[in-house]
Short mmCIF file of C-alpha atoms and ligand atoms in Angstrom, two decimals:
data_model
loop_
_atom_site.label_atom_id
_atom_site.label_comp_id
_atom_site.label_asym_id
_atom_site.label_seq_id
_atom_site.Cartn_x
_atom_site.Cartn_y
_atom_site.Cartn_z
CA MET A 1 3.65 -14.32 -21.95
CA PRO A 2 -0.02 -15.15 -21.59
CA PHE A 3 -2.34 -12.41 -20.47
CA PRO A 4 -4.73 -13.68 -18.48
CA ASN A 5 -3.28 -16.65 -16.75
CA PRO A 6 -5.99 -19.27 -17.25
CA ALA A 7 -4.61 -21.40 -14.41
CA LEU A 8 -5.40 -18.71 -11.88
CA ASN A 9 -9.01 -17.85 -11.48
CA GLU A 10 -8.39 -14.47 -9.93
CA PRO A 11 -9.69 -11.05 -10.93
CA PHE A 12 -7.61 -8.53 -12.85
CA LEU A 13 -6.54 -5.60 -10.73
CA LEU A 14 -7.40 -2.41 -12.62
CA THR A 15 -5.62 -0.53 -9.87
CA PRO A 16 -2.35 1.40 -9.88
CA GLY A 17 -0.38 -1.10 -7.78
CA PRO A 18 -0.55 -3.65 -6.40
CA LEU A 19 -1.46 -4.76 -9.88
CA THR A 20 -1.83 -7.91 -11.93
CA THR A 21 1.53 -9.63 -12.29
CA SER A 22 2.65 -12.36 -14.65
CA GLU A 23 2.82 -15.99 -13.73
CA ALA A 24 6.62 -15.87 -14.08
CA VAL A 25 6.78 -13.08 -11.48
CA LYS A 26 4.61 -15.08 -9.08
CA ARG A 27 6.62 -18.27 -9.64
CA ALA A 28 9.89 -16.49 -8.90
CA MET A 29 8.71 -16.24 -5.29
CA LEU A 30 8.63 -20.01 -4.71
CA ARG A 31 12.18 -20.14 -3.41
CA ASP A 32 13.73 -18.88 -0.19
CA TRP A 33 16.90 -16.80 -0.29
CA GLY A 34 19.56 -15.91 2.26
CA SER A 35 19.86 -12.15 2.21
CA TRP A 36 23.66 -12.26 2.76
CA ASP A 37 24.23 -15.01 0.20
CA GLU A 38 26.29 -14.19 -2.86
CA GLU A 39 23.49 -15.20 -5.24
CA PHE A 40 21.06 -12.79 -3.62
CA ARG A 41 23.64 -10.01 -3.59
CA ALA A 42 24.02 -10.57 -7.33
CA VAL A 43 20.24 -10.17 -7.74
CA THR A 44 20.36 -6.85 -5.88
CA LEU A 45 23.19 -5.60 -8.06
CA GLU A 46 21.40 -6.69 -11.21
CA ILE A 47 18.17 -4.87 -10.35
CA ARG A 48 20.12 -1.68 -9.58
CA THR A 49 21.96 -1.97 -12.87
CA ARG A 50 18.84 -2.70 -14.90
CA LEU A 51 16.93 0.23 -13.37
CA LEU A 52 19.75 2.64 -14.23
CA ALA A 53 19.86 1.25 -17.76
CA MET A 54 16.30 2.54 -18.27
CA LEU A 55 17.46 6.16 -18.04
CA ASP A 56 18.25 8.13 -21.18
CA ALA A 57 21.37 9.46 -19.46
CA PRO A 58 22.42 7.20 -16.56
CA GLU A 59 25.93 8.68 -16.25
CA GLY A 60 26.48 10.15 -12.83
CA TYR A 61 23.41 8.48 -11.27
CA ASP A 62 23.08 5.51 -8.96
CA CYS A 63 20.12 3.45 -7.75
CA VAL A 64 19.34 2.67 -4.12
CA PRO A 65 16.58 0.17 -3.30
CA MET A 66 14.70 0.81 -0.06
CA GLN A 67 12.42 -1.47 1.95
CA GLY A 68 8.78 -0.51 2.45
CA SER A 69 6.00 0.78 0.23
CA GLY A 70 6.55 3.69 -2.15
CA THR A 71 5.79 6.30 0.51
CA PHE A 72 8.79 5.08 2.51
CA SER A 73 11.04 5.87 -0.45
CA VAL A 74 9.46 9.31 -0.91
CA GLU A 75 10.10 10.04 2.76
CA ALA A 76 13.64 8.68 2.46
CA MET A 77 14.29 10.94 -0.55
CA LEU A 78 12.91 14.08 1.15
CA GLY A 79 14.73 13.43 4.42
CA SER A 80 18.02 12.64 2.69
CA PHE A 81 18.23 15.25 -0.08
CA VAL A 82 16.60 18.32 1.46
CA PRO A 83 18.97 19.84 4.01
CA LYS A 84 17.54 20.82 7.38
CA ASN A 85 17.87 24.48 6.42
CA GLY A 86 16.41 23.95 2.94
CA LYS A 87 13.00 25.07 1.73
CA VAL A 88 10.78 23.10 -0.62
CA LEU A 89 8.19 24.15 -3.17
CA VAL A 90 5.66 21.33 -3.52
CA LEU A 91 3.68 21.14 -6.77
CA SER A 92 0.42 19.56 -5.68
CA ASN A 93 -2.57 18.49 -7.72
CA GLY A 94 -3.88 15.55 -5.79
CA ALA A 95 -3.44 13.17 -2.89
CA TYR A 96 0.21 12.32 -3.55
CA GLY A 97 1.26 15.96 -3.71
CA GLN A 98 -0.58 16.54 -0.43
CA ARG A 99 1.22 13.55 1.08
CA ILE A 100 4.58 15.10 0.12
CA ALA A 101 3.67 18.33 1.94
CA GLU A 102 2.51 16.31 4.95
CA THR A 103 5.76 14.36 4.96
CA LEU A 104 7.78 17.59 4.91
CA ALA A 105 5.76 18.79 7.89
CA TYR A 106 6.69 15.60 9.77
CA LEU A 107 10.32 16.09 8.81
CA GLY A 108 10.27 19.72 9.95
CA ARG A 109 11.40 20.99 6.53
CA ALA A 110 10.18 24.46 5.53
CA HIS A 111 7.91 24.25 2.54
CA THR A 112 5.33 26.06 0.49
CA VAL A 113 2.74 24.57 -1.85
CA ILE A 114 1.33 25.45 -5.26
CA ASN A 115 -2.04 23.76 -4.93
CA LYS A 116 -3.77 23.17 -8.26
CA GLY A 117 -6.73 21.34 -6.77
CA ASP A 118 -7.88 18.00 -8.05
CA TYR A 119 -6.68 17.85 -11.60
CA LEU A 120 -5.04 20.92 -13.10
CA PRO A 121 -1.35 20.68 -14.00
CA PRO A 122 1.30 22.94 -12.44
CA ARG A 123 2.70 25.07 -15.29
CA GLY A 124 6.17 26.41 -15.93
CA ALA A 125 5.25 30.09 -15.69
CA GLU A 126 3.71 29.86 -12.22
CA ILE A 127 6.66 27.81 -10.99
CA SER A 128 9.11 30.42 -12.30
CA ALA A 129 7.10 33.18 -10.61
CA ALA A 130 7.02 31.32 -7.28
CA LEU A 131 10.76 30.69 -7.40
CA GLN A 132 11.56 34.29 -8.35
CA ALA A 133 9.38 35.51 -5.49
CA ASP A 134 11.11 33.39 -2.84
CA ALA A 135 14.89 33.07 -2.95
CA ALA A 136 14.82 30.81 0.11
CA ILE A 137 13.37 27.93 -1.91
CA THR A 138 16.12 25.38 -2.59
CA HIS A 139 14.14 22.39 -3.88
CA VAL A 140 11.03 21.71 -5.94
CA VAL A 141 9.15 18.42 -5.59
CA ALA A 142 6.92 17.29 -8.45
CA VAL A 143 4.63 14.31 -8.92
CA HIS A 144 5.17 12.82 -12.36
CA CYS A 145 1.82 11.07 -12.83
CA GLU A 146 -0.60 12.14 -10.07
CA THR A 147 -2.28 8.78 -9.62
CA SER A 148 -5.26 10.20 -7.76
CA SER A 149 -6.67 11.78 -10.94
CA GLY A 150 -4.40 10.07 -13.49
CA ILE A 151 -3.04 13.39 -14.78
CA LEU A 152 0.34 13.25 -16.47
CA ASN A 153 2.06 16.38 -15.21
CA PRO A 154 4.32 18.27 -17.67
CA LEU A 155 7.59 17.17 -16.10
CA LYS A 156 9.89 18.53 -18.81
CA GLU A 157 8.25 21.97 -18.57
CA ILE A 158 8.54 21.82 -14.76
CA SER A 159 12.17 20.73 -14.97
CA ASP A 160 13.03 23.57 -17.36
CA ALA A 161 11.45 26.15 -15.03
CA VAL A 162 13.28 24.75 -12.00
CA ALA A 163 16.63 24.57 -13.79
CA ALA A 164 16.26 28.12 -15.16
CA GLU A 165 15.99 29.40 -11.58
CA GLY A 166 18.92 27.28 -10.44
CA ARG A 167 16.94 25.13 -7.98
CA THR A 168 16.95 21.37 -7.47
CA LEU A 169 14.19 19.04 -8.66
CA LEU A 170 13.04 15.91 -6.81
CA VAL A 171 10.42 13.71 -8.48
CA ASP A 172 7.80 11.27 -7.23
CA SER A 173 7.74 9.16 -10.38
CA MET A 174 6.10 6.26 -8.56
CA SER A 175 3.39 5.45 -11.05
CA ALA A 176 5.27 6.60 -14.18
CA PHE A 177 8.83 5.27 -14.02
CA GLY A 178 9.41 2.51 -16.54
CA ALA A 179 6.46 3.51 -18.73
CA ILE A 180 6.93 7.26 -19.32
CA PRO A 181 10.26 8.43 -20.73
CA LEU A 182 12.24 11.05 -18.81
CA THR A 183 13.73 12.63 -21.91
CA GLY A 184 15.29 16.00 -21.16
CA VAL A 185 14.17 16.07 -17.52
CA ARG A 186 16.86 17.37 -15.17
CA TYR A 187 16.43 15.95 -11.67
CA ALA A 188 18.58 15.35 -8.61
CA ALA A 189 16.57 12.31 -7.51
CA LEU A 190 13.42 10.39 -8.30
CA VAL A 191 11.60 7.53 -6.65
CA SER A 192 9.43 4.67 -7.77
CA SER A 193 8.48 1.28 -6.38
CA ALA A 194 8.37 -2.40 -7.30
CA ASN A 195 4.63 -2.73 -7.78
CA LYS A 196 3.91 -0.06 -10.38
CA CYS A 197 4.98 0.07 -14.04
CA ILE A 198 7.72 -2.55 -13.74
CA GLU A 199 4.94 -4.98 -12.68
CA GLY A 200 6.56 -6.52 -9.63
CA VAL A 201 4.95 -7.24 -6.27
CA PRO A 202 4.90 -4.78 -3.33
CA GLY A 203 7.70 -4.75 -0.77
CA PHE A 204 10.22 -2.08 -1.68
CA GLY A 205 10.89 1.11 -3.60
CA PHE A 206 14.00 2.60 -5.13
CA ILE A 207 15.64 5.98 -5.30
CA ILE A 208 17.58 7.01 -8.39
CA ALA A 209 19.82 9.95 -7.58
CA ARG A 210 22.82 11.87 -8.77
CA ILE A 211 25.92 10.44 -7.13
CA SER A 212 26.95 13.94 -6.00
CA GLU A 213 23.57 14.26 -4.21
CA LEU A 214 24.04 10.83 -2.61
CA GLU A 215 27.43 11.89 -1.32
CA ALA A 216 26.07 15.18 0.00
CA ALA A 217 23.28 13.33 1.87
CA LYS A 218 25.67 11.81 4.41
CA GLY A 219 24.48 12.36 7.97
CA ARG A 220 21.42 14.32 6.87
CA SER A 221 18.57 11.87 7.30
CA HIS A 222 16.13 12.19 10.19
CA SER A 223 15.71 8.42 10.18
CA LEU A 224 18.01 5.44 10.70
CA SER A 225 16.07 3.07 8.47
CA LEU A 226 15.25 5.62 5.74
CA ASP A 227 18.77 7.00 5.41
CA VAL A 228 19.45 6.83 1.66
CA HIS A 229 23.14 7.61 2.00
CA ALA A 230 23.68 4.86 4.57
CA GLN A 231 21.76 2.31 2.47
CA TRP A 232 23.76 3.31 -0.61
CA ALA A 233 27.14 3.22 1.11
CA THR A 234 26.46 -0.18 2.70
CA MET A 235 25.13 -1.64 -0.53
CA ASN A 236 28.14 -0.45 -2.47
CA LYS A 237 30.50 -1.82 0.15
CA THR A 238 28.90 -5.18 0.98
CA GLY A 239 26.32 -5.81 -1.74
CA GLN A 240 23.74 -6.18 1.02
CA TRP A 241 20.72 -4.25 2.18
CA ARG A 242 21.28 -2.82 5.66
CA PHE A 243 18.25 -4.55 7.19
CA THR A 244 16.25 -7.61 6.10
CA PRO A 245 15.26 -7.16 2.47
CA PRO A 246 11.94 -8.45 1.11
CA THR A 247 13.82 -11.28 -0.61
CA HIS A 248 10.87 -12.82 -2.47
CA ALA A 249 9.72 -9.44 -3.76
CA VAL A 250 13.27 -8.67 -4.91
CA VAL A 251 13.72 -11.85 -6.96
CA ALA A 252 10.20 -11.42 -8.38
CA PHE A 253 11.21 -7.89 -9.38
CA LEU A 254 14.21 -9.18 -11.31
CA GLU A 255 11.83 -11.42 -13.26
CA ALA A 256 9.61 -8.39 -13.92
CA LEU A 257 12.62 -6.36 -15.12
CA LYS A 258 13.52 -9.09 -17.61
CA ALA A 259 9.96 -9.01 -18.98
CA HIS A 260 10.16 -5.21 -19.18
CA GLU A 261 13.30 -5.46 -21.30
CA ALA A 262 11.80 -8.21 -23.48
CA GLU A 263 8.79 -5.99 -24.14
CA GLY A 264 11.01 -3.24 -25.52
CA GLY A 265 11.85 -1.32 -22.35
CA VAL A 266 10.18 1.98 -21.55
CA ALA A 267 8.96 2.48 -25.14
CA GLY A 268 7.42 -0.98 -25.32
CA ARG A 269 5.67 -0.61 -22.01
CA ASN A 270 4.45 2.86 -22.90
CA ALA A 271 2.97 1.52 -26.14
CA ARG A 272 1.01 -1.27 -24.43
CA TYR A 273 -0.31 0.96 -21.64
CA THR A 274 -1.27 3.65 -24.15
CA GLU A 275 -3.23 1.11 -26.17
CA ASN A 276 -4.89 -0.15 -22.97
CA ARG A 277 -5.93 3.40 -22.15
CA ASP A 278 -7.16 4.17 -25.65
CA VAL A 279 -9.32 1.04 -25.71
CA VAL A 280 -10.86 1.70 -22.30
CA VAL A 281 -11.43 5.43 -22.88
CA ALA A 282 -13.05 4.94 -26.31
CA GLY A 283 -15.18 2.04 -25.05
CA MET A 284 -16.34 3.81 -21.89
CA ARG A 285 -17.13 7.01 -23.83
CA ALA A 286 -19.21 4.92 -26.24
CA LEU A 287 -21.22 3.79 -23.19
CA GLY A 288 -21.77 7.45 -22.28
CA PHE A 289 -19.09 7.79 -19.56
CA GLU A 290 -16.94 10.94 -19.48
CA THR A 291 -13.34 11.27 -18.37
CA LEU A 292 -12.40 13.81 -15.73
CA LEU A 293 -9.48 15.01 -17.85
CA VAL A 294 -9.38 16.32 -21.39
CA ASP A 295 -7.36 14.13 -23.74
CA ASP A 296 -4.15 16.21 -23.50
CA TRP A 297 -3.67 15.34 -19.83
CA LEU A 298 -4.78 11.71 -19.83
CA SER A 299 -1.97 9.42 -18.75
CA PRO A 300 -1.49 5.87 -19.99
CA ILE A 301 -1.40 4.86 -16.29
CA ILE A 302 -4.89 5.34 -14.85
CA VAL A 303 -8.04 7.13 -15.99
CA THR A 304 -10.72 8.80 -13.85
CA PHE A 305 -14.34 8.57 -15.02
CA PHE A 306 -17.26 10.52 -13.56
CA CYS A 307 -19.99 8.37 -12.05
CA PRO A 308 -23.19 8.52 -14.14
CA ALA A 309 -25.85 11.00 -13.04
CA SER A 310 -28.57 8.36 -13.41
CA PRO A 311 -30.28 7.69 -10.05
CA ALA A 312 -30.08 3.97 -10.88
CA PHE A 313 -26.27 4.08 -10.62
CA ASP A 314 -24.75 2.89 -7.37
CA PHE A 315 -20.95 2.66 -7.22
CA THR A 316 -20.83 -0.14 -4.63
CA ARG A 317 -23.11 -2.33 -6.72
CA PHE A 318 -21.25 -1.42 -9.91
CA TYR A 319 -17.98 -2.40 -8.20
CA GLU A 320 -19.43 -5.76 -7.09
CA LEU A 321 -20.80 -6.51 -10.57
CA MET A 322 -17.44 -5.69 -12.16
CA LYS A 323 -15.68 -7.89 -9.62
CA GLN A 324 -18.01 -10.81 -10.38
CA LYS A 325 -16.98 -10.43 -14.01
CA GLY A 326 -13.30 -10.58 -13.06
CA PHE A 327 -12.30 -6.93 -12.76
CA ILE A 328 -11.40 -4.97 -9.65
CA ILE A 329 -11.83 -1.25 -10.29
CA TYR A 330 -10.78 1.61 -8.05
CA PRO A 331 -12.86 4.24 -6.25
CA GLY A 332 -12.26 7.90 -7.11
CA LYS A 333 -10.51 10.49 -4.96
CA LEU A 334 -12.05 13.76 -6.10
CA THR A 335 -13.68 16.57 -4.21
CA VAL A 336 -15.58 18.00 -7.21
CA ALA A 337 -17.70 15.00 -8.19
CA GLU A 338 -18.33 11.29 -7.69
CA SER A 339 -15.87 9.29 -9.74
CA PHE A 340 -14.05 6.01 -10.15
CA ARG A 341 -10.78 4.99 -11.75
CA ILE A 342 -9.63 2.30 -14.13
CA GLY A 343 -5.93 1.45 -14.20
CA CYS A 344 -4.18 0.67 -17.48
CA ILE A 345 -1.02 -0.80 -15.94
CA GLY A 346 -0.19 -4.39 -15.04
CA ARG A 347 -0.14 -7.60 -17.02
CA MET A 348 -3.06 -6.68 -19.29
CA ASP A 349 -3.45 -5.95 -22.96
CA ALA A 350 -6.04 -4.44 -25.33
CA ALA A 351 -8.06 -7.67 -25.53
CA ILE A 352 -8.56 -7.56 -21.78
CA MET A 353 -9.46 -3.87 -21.85
CA HIS A 354 -12.17 -4.66 -24.42
CA ARG A 355 -13.55 -7.18 -21.91
CA VAL A 356 -13.46 -4.50 -19.20
CA VAL A 357 -15.63 -2.24 -21.35
CA GLN A 358 -18.00 -5.08 -22.11
CA ALA A 359 -18.27 -5.87 -18.38
CA ALA A 360 -19.00 -2.20 -17.65
CA GLY A 361 -21.79 -2.18 -20.25
CA GLU A 362 -23.33 -5.35 -18.81
CA SER A 363 -23.06 -4.01 -15.26
CA LEU A 364 -24.87 -0.81 -16.26
CA ALA A 365 -27.62 -2.88 -17.85
CA THR A 366 -28.02 -4.93 -14.66
CA LEU A 367 -28.30 -1.72 -12.64
CA GLY A 368 -30.85 -0.34 -15.09
CA VAL A 369 -28.68 2.62 -16.10
CA ASN A 370 -29.35 3.40 -19.74
CA ASP A 371 -27.36 6.62 -19.87
CA ALA A 372 -23.90 6.74 -18.26
CA SER A 373 -23.34 10.46 -18.77
CA PRO A 374 -22.20 12.45 -15.72
CA PRO A 375 -24.16 15.19 -13.95
CA GLN A 376 -24.14 18.46 -15.89
CA SER A 377 -22.67 20.18 -12.80
CA ALA A 378 -19.50 18.05 -13.00
CA LEU A 379 -18.97 19.00 -16.63
CA ILE A 380 -19.57 22.69 -15.91
CA GLU A 381 -17.09 22.60 -13.01
CA ARG A 382 -14.55 20.87 -15.23
CA ALA A 383 -14.97 23.45 -17.99
CA LYS A 384 -14.67 26.37 -15.55
CA LEU A 385 -11.43 25.06 -14.07
CA ALA A 386 -10.00 24.16 -17.44
CA ALA A 387 -10.66 27.71 -18.65
CA LYS A 388 -8.58 29.05 -15.74
CA GLU A 389 -5.64 26.86 -16.62
C1 PLP B 1 1.64 4.51 -5.43
C2 PLP B 1 2.12 5.89 -5.29
C3 PLP B 1 2.88 6.30 -4.16
C4 PLP B 1 3.24 5.38 -3.03
O1 PLP B 1 2.17 4.76 -2.44
P1 PLP B 1 2.39 3.52 -1.45
O2 PLP B 1 1.01 3.14 -1.10
O3 PLP B 1 3.20 3.97 -0.32
O4 PLP B 1 3.13 2.48 -2.26
C5 PLP B 1 3.37 7.59 -4.14
N1 PLP B 1 3.14 8.44 -5.13
C6 PLP B 1 2.41 8.10 -6.22
C7 PLP B 1 2.21 9.11 -7.31
C8 PLP B 1 1.87 6.81 -6.33
O5 PLP B 1 1.17 6.47 -7.41
#
């Protein structure tokens, strides 16, 4: 499994999906498939089976693939599992939490939000308090890794708080599933998509849900195409997707799942991504960069760095210089300070992350930045918020 593919002179995507895929995944797309054909139906069944096999406790769960980007699957999950008279508590600490609240507004589902700002984690005690204060809340939606800051939210703690109050947990595990274990987490449903930690190409997502929840979702969805129960029932009956599946993306995903298993499953993937993160964080800190998050909350998925305070630093030029050296980085999404992000996921290993750090150092030198440390104000803001946590 070569990491970079020397035959392809394309940059590495240090982004949280689409991301850099293996040559085998790309090659799997060189054949056309009939969506109704038995061979393709077998592929669909195999990906569902392999995804369930990644769970610590798959008994009582089933997996439903859904066309579209990850957001389509989040919307499908919310519309299918939250009853029209339900009420949702959204745990938000970034753009994806906000998107969940926005989706619920579209769906006309009552909801309330614990908003932790840009990068503080929702904690068990505040969730318990919110649930005790409002008996109407039926469901809690959590984001596993909030990709906008890279924070790894304490999902087990969240799950314990939700279960203790007898409510139902739904999880956006988009950028975590397949690389972060779900040990001890009690959830009714979670979603992820093809182009994140399994390292497939974009085109579909999947919902993993308790079978009892799938059964209860019949007739509930606001949407024909995003009806999880209907997709599940049809797939179980005919082996087919209800509407045209992204066939090439699906067969590429099976290839990606085989590589995931060969790497040692969730534990193997977690180990590689963690090493990628450790190399990039240590290297960038040695250049003077600072991470937005303290070490405890850093995920092995994506890391946010403050932009240097130096007036010689210009993000657009830095981005272009990094791209010329073969690395596509990702702009930041913070309100508190200028920042950028470096993804640790995709077909990349520690050797490549060392090259990323080297490229960052060279790019700083070209810009004439000799100190990459962030503005003092960003660090003060970070310390103030962290103290509140
Ligand atoms: C990627 C991602 C999504 C889905 O984004 P799409 O652009 O629709 O694929 C949702 N939630 C999180 C946390 C993500 O990282």
